[in-house]
CSV table of C-alpha atoms in Angstrom, one decimal:
chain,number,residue,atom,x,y,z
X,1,UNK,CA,11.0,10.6,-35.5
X,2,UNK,CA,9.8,8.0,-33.1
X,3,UNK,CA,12.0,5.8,-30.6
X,4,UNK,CA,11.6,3.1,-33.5
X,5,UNK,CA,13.7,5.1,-36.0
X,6,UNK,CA,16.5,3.0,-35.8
X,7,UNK,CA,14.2,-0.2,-36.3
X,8,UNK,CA,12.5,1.4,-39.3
X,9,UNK,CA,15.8,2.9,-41.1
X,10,UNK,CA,17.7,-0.8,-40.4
X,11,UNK,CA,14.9,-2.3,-41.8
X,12,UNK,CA,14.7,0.0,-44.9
X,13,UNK,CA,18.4,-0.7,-45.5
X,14,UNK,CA,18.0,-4.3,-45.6
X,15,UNK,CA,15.3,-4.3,-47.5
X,16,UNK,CA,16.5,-5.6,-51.1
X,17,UNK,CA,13.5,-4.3,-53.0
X,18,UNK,CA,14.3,-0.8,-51.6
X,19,UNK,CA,15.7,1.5,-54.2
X,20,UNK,CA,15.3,4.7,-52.7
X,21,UNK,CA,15.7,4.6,-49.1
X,22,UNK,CA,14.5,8.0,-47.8
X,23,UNK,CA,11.2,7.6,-50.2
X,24,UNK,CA,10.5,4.3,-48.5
X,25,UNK,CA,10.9,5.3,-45.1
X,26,UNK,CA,8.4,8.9,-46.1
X,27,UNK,CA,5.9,6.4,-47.3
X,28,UNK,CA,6.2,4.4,-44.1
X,29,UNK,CA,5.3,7.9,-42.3
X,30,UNK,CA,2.5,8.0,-45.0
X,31,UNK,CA,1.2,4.8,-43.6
X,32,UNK,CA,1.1,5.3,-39.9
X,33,UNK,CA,0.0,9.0,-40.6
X,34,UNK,CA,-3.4,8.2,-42.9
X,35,UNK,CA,-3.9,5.4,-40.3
X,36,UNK,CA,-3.8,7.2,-37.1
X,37,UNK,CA,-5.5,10.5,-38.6
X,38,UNK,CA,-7.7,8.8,-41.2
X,39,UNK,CA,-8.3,5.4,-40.0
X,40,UNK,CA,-7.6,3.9,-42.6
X,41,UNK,CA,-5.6,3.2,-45.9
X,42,UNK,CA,-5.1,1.6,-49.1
X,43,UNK,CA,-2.9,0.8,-52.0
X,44,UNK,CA,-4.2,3.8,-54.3
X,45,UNK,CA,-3.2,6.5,-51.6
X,46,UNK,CA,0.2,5.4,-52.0
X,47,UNK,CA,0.8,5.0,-55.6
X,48,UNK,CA,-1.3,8.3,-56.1
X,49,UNK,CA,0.8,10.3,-53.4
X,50,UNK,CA,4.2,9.1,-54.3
X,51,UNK,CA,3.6,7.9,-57.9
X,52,UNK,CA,4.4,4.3,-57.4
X,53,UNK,CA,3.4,0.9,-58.8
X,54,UNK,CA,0.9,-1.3,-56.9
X,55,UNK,CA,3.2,-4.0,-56.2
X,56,UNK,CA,5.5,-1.2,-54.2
X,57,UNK,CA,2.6,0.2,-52.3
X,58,UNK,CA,2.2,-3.9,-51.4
X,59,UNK,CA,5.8,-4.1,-50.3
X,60,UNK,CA,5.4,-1.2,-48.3
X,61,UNK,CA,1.9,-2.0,-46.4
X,62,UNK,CA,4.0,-5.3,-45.7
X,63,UNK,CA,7.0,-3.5,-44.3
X,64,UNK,CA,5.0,-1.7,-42.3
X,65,UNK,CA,3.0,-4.6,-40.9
X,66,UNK,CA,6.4,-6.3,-40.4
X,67,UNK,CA,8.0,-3.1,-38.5
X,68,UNK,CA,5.0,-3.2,-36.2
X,69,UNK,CA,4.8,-6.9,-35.4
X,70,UNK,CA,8.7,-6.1,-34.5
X,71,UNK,CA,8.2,-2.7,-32.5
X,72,UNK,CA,7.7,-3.2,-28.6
X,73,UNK,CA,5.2,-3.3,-27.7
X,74,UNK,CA,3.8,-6.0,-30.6
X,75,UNK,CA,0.7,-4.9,-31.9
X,76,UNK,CA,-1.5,-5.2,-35.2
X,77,UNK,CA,-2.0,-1.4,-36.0
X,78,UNK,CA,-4.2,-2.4,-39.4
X,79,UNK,CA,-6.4,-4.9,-40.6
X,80,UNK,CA,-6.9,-5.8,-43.9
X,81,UNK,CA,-10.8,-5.2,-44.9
X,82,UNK,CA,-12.0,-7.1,-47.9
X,83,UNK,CA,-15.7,-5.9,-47.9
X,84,UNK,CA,-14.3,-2.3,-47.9
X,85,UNK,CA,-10.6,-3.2,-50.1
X,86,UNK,CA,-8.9,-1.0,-47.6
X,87,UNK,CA,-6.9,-1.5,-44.6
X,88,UNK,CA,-8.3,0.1,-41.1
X,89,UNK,CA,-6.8,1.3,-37.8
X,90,UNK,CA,-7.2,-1.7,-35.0
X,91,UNK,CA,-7.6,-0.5,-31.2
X,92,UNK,CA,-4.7,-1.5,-30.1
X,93,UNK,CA,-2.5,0.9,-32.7
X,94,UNK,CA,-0.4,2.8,-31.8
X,95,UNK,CA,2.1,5.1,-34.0
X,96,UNK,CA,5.5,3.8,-35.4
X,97,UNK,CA,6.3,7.4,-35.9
X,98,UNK,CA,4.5,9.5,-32.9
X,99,UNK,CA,6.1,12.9,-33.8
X,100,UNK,CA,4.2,13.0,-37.6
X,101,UNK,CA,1.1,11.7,-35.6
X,102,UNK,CA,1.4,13.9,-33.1
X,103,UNK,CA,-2.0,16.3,-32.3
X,104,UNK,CA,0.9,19.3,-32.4
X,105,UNK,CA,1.7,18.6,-35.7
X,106,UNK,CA,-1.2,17.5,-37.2
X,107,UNK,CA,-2.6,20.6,-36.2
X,108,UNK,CA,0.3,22.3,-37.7
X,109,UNK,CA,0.3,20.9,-40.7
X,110,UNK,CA,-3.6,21.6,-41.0
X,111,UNK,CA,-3.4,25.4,-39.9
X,112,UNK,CA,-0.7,25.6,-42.8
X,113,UNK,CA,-2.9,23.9,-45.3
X,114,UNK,CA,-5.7,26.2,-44.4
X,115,UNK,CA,-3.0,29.3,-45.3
X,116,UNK,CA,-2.3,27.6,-48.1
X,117,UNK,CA,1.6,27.2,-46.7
X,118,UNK,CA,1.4,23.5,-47.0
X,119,UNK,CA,3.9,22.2,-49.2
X,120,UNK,CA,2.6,19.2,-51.6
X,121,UNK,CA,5.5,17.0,-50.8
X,122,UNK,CA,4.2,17.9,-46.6
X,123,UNK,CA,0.9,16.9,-47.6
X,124,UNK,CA,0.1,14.0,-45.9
X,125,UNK,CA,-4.4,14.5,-45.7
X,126,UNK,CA,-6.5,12.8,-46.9
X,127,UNK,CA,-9.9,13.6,-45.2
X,128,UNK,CA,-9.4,17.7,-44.7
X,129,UNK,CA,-11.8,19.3,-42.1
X,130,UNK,CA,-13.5,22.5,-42.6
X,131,UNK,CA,-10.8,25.0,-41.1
X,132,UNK,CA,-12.1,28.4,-39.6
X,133,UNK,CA,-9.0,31.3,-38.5
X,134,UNK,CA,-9.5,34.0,-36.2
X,135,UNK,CA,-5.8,34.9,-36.2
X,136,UNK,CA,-4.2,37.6,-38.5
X,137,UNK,CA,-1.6,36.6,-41.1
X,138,UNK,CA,0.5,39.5,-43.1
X,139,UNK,CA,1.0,38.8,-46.7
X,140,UNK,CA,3.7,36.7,-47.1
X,141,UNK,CA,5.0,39.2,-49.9
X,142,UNK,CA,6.1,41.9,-47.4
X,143,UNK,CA,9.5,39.6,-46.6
X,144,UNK,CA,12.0,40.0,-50.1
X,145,UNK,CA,13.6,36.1,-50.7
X,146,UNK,CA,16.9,37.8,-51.4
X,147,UNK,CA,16.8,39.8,-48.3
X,148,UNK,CA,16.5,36.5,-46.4
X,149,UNK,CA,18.8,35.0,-48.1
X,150,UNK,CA,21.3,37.5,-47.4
X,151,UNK,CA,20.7,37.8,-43.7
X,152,UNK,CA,20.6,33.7,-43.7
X,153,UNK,CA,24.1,33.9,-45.3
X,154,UNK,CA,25.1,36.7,-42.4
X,155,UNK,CA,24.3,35.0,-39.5
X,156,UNK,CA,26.1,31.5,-41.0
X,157,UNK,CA,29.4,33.0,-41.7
X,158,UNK,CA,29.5,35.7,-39.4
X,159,UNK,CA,29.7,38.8,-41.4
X,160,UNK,CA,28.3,42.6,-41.3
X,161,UNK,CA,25.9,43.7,-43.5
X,162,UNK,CA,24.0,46.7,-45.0
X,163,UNK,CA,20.4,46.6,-44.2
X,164,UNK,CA,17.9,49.4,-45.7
X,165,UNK,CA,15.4,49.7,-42.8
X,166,UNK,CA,11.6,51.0,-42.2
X,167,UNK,CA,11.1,52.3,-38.9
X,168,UNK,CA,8.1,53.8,-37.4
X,169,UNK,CA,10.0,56.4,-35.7
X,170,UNK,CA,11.5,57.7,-39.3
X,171,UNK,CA,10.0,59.2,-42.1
X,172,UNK,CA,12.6,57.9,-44.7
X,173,UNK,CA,14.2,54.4,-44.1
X,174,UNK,CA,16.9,54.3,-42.8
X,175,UNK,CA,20.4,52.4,-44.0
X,176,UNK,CA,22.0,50.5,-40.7
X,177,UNK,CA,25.5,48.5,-40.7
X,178,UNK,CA,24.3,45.0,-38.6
X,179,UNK,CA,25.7,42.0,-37.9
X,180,UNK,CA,23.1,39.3,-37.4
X,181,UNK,CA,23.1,35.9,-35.5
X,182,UNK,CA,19.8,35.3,-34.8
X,183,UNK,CA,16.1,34.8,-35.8
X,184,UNK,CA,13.3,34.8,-33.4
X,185,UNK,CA,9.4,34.7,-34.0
X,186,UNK,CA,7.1,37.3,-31.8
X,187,UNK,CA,3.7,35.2,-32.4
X,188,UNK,CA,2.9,37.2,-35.3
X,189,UNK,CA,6.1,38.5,-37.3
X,190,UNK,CA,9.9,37.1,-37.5
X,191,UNK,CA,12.4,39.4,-36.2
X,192,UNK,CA,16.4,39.2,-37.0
X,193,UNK,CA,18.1,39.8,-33.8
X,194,UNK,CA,21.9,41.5,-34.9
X,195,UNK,CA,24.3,43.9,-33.2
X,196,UNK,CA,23.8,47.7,-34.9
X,197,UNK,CA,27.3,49.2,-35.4
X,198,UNK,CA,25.4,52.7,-35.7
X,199,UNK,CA,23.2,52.2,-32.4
X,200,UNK,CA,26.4,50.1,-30.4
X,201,UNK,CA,23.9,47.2,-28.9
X,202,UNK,CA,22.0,44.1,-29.9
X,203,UNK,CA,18.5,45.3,-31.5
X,204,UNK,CA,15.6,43.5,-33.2
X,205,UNK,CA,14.7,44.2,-37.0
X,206,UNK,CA,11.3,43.0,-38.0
X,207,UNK,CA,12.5,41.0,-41.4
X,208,UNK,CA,9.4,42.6,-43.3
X,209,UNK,CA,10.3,45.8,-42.8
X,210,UNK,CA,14.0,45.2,-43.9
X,211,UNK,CA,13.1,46.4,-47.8
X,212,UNK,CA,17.1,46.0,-48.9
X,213,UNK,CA,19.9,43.6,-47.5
X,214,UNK,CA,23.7,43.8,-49.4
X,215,UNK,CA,24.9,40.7,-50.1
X,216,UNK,CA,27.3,40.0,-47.4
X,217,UNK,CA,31.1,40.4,-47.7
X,218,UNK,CA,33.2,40.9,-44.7
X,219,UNK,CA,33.4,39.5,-41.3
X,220,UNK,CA,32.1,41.0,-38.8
X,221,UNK,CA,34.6,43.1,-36.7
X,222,UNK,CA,34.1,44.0,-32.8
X,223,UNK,CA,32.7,47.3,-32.2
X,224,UNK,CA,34.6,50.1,-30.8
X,225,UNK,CA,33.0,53.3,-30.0
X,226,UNK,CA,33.7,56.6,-27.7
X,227,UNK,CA,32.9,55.5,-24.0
X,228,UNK,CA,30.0,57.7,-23.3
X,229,UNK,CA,30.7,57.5,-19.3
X,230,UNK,CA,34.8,57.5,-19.4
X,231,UNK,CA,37.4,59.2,-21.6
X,232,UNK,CA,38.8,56.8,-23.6
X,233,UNK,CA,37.1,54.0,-26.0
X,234,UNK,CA,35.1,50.8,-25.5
X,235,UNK,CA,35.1,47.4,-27.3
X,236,UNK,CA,32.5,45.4,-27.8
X,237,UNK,CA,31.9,41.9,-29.1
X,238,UNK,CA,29.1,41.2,-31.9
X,239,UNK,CA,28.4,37.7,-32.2
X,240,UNK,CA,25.9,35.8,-30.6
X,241,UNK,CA,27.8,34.7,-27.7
X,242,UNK,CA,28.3,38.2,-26.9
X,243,UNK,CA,24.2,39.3,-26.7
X,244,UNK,CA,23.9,38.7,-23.4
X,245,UNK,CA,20.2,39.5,-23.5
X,246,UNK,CA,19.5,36.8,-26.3
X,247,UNK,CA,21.6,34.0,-23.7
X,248,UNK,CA,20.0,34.6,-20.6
X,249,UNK,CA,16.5,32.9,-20.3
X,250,UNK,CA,13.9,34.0,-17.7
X,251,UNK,CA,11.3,31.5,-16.6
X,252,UNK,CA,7.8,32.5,-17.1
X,253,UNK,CA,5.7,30.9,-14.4
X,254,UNK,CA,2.9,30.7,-15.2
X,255,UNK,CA,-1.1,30.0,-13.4
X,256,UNK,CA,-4.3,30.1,-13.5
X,257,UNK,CA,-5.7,33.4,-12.7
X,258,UNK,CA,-7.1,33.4,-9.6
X,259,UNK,CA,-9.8,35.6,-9.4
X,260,UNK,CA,-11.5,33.5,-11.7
X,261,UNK,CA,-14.0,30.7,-10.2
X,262,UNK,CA,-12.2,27.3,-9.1
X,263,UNK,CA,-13.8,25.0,-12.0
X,264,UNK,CA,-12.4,27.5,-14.6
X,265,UNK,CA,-9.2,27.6,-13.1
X,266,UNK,CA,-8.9,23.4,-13.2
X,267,UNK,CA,-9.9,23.8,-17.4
X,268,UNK,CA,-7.5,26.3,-17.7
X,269,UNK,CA,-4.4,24.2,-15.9
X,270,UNK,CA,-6.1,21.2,-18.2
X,271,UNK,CA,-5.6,23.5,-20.8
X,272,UNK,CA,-1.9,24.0,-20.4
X,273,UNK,CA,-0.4,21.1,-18.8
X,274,UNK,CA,0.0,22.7,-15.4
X,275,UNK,CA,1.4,20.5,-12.9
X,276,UNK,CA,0.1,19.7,-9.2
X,277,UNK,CA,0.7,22.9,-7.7
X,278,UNK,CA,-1.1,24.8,-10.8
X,279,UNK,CA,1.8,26.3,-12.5
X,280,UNK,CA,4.0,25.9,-15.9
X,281,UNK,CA,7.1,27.0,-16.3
X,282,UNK,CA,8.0,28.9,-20.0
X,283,UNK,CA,11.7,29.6,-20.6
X,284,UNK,CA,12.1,33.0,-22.6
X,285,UNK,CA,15.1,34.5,-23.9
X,286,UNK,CA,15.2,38.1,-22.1
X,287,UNK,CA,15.7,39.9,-25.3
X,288,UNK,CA,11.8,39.0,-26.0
X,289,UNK,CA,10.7,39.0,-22.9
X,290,UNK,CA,8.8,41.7,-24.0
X,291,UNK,CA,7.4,39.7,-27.3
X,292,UNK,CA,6.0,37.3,-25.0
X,293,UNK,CA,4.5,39.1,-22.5
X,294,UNK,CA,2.5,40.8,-25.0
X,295,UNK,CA,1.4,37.8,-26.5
X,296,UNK,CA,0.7,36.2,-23.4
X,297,UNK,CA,-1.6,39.1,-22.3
X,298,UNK,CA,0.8,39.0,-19.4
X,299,UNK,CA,1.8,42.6,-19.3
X,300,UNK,CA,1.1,45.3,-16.7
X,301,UNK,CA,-1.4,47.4,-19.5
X,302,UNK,CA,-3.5,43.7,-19.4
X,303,UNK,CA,-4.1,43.7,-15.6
X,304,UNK,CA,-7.0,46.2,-15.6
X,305,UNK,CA,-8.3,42.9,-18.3
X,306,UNK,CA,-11.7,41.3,-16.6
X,307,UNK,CA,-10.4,37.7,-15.4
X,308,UNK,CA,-12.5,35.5,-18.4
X,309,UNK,CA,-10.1,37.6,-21.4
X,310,UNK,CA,-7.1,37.2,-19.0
X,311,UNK,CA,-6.9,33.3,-18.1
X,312,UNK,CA,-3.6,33.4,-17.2
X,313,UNK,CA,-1.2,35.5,-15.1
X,314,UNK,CA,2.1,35.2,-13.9
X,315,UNK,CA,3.0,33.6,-10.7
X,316,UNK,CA,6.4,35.3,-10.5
X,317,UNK,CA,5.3,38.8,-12.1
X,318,UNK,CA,8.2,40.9,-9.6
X,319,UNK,CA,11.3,39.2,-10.8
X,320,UNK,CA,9.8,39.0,-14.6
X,321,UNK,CA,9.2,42.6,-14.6
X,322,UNK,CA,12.6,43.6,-12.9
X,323,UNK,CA,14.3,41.1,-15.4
X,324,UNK,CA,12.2,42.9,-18.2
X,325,UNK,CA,13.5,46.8,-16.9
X,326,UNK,CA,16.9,45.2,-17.2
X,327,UNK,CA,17.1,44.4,-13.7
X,328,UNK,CA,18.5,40.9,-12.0
């Protein structure tokens, strides 16, 4: 939402032709979306999108114009074409809502549409560019909606669970006791981060490979082992706050690589928003440090990498590295 949320949701709530008012402030969005990314809009995009009369797709376009001529700055936004019967983007528009206007989530939105992972009710195109992907998508099939579910349910309440796993150092699977509390993305696959009652540490399970997942029963309890350097017995803690690798965030800093030539290195700090003195700064959980620098082509295999298919490198690699080997 924008910093006129407030203005719009006030003004939807005193609006007495308003029956719904979370539809009319989505068709708002709908507005200030087709206008910024289409240029322009009419009265049929509404009622076809939402499956509303005319004379509510008129109310809105007028609410809208009335939200903008309120907003600060006051601006126009549209103008009302009567050679064309539709309403166009002015130059001095600017969005009532700049986070579903955004470039990031346009580009979202249109990357999921390409996959085919665009909801209808998220559909906000109208004009769709030809969309080319170079990247590499597993089937959305190899994660079981129950198994998700299940693991959803564990992490929300707090409770062990019974996962069947496929690892790639196993022949069979292999049936773990885990308590998760997290979910984390690696650039390619989603990963549920969970203590392991039969390893005794926080590990990652990638969420395709978990094939079975018990519905989840009983809280789960702290872990207490044999000490494998003293006599006696060790307890542990298995929530969240206790993964001390999942809480503790490691900056990636992050520059141009230098052996490249000077006017490459001022696209590639273009590129990423680097500030004056060429660097970024990337917070990453420690636990997937690892994740990251493998996405990043930042690791030590990715050095030997000739400069053009390794833009970037890190400015701080000694501490990332020693943080990495579970150093400090």
């Amino acid at each position: 939402m924008s910093d006129n949320t407030e203005l719009v949701n006030n003004a939807v709530a005193d609006s007495p032709t308003t029956v719904n008012k979370w539809n009319q402030a989505r068709r708002l969005e709908f507005i200030d979306f087709r206008l910024g990314c289409d240029g322009k809009i009419n009265r049929r995009d509404l009622v076809d999108f939402f499956s509303i009369s005319i004379p509510q797709a008129s109310l809105d376009l007028s609410k809208y114009h009335q939200l903008v001529l309120e907003s600060d700055p006051p601006r126009r936004n549209l103008v009302y074409d009567r050679h064309l019967k539709v309403y166009i983007r002015t130059d001095d528009f600017k969005p009532l809502f700049p986070k579903i206007c955004a470039p990031e989530s346009y580009l979202n939105d249109l990357l999921a549409y390409a996959q085919g992972d665009l909801v209808k009710s998220r559909n906000f195109f109208g004009y769709i560019p030809t969309v080319g992907i170079a990247s590499f998508n597993p089937p959305r099939r190899n994660i079981d909606a129950m198994v998700l579910f299940n693991i959803l349910e564990s992490i929300r309440s707090h409770k062990a669970v019974h996962i069947t796993y496929l690892s790639l150092n196993q022949v069979k699977p292999c049936d773990y006791i885990v308590a998760p509390h997290g979910l984390a993305f690696d650039g390619m696959r989603w990963h549920v981060r969970a203590y392991c009652y039969d390893h005794h540490d926080f590990r990652d399970y990638v969420l395709s490979r978990i094939v079975k997942c018990a519905v989840p029963e009983i809280s789960a309890p702290n872990d207490r082992f044999p000490d494998p350097i003293g006599n006696g017995f060790r307890e542990v803690g298995t929530s969240g706050r206790d993964d001390t690798q999942w809480n503790e965030l490691v900056d990636l800093v992050i520059k141009a690589n230098p052996a490249l030539p000077e006017p490459a290195r001022r696209v590639i700090e273009h590129d990423y928003g680097m500030s004056e003195n060429g660097t970024v700064v990337y917070p990453c959980r420690r636990a997937l440090l690892f994740y990251a620098l493998q996405w990043l082509r930042l690791t030590k295999a990715d050095a030997c990498l000739p400069p053009e298919q390794r833009q970037i490198v890190l400015d701080n690699e000694a501490e990332v590295f020693r943080r990495l080997a579970g150093g400090h």
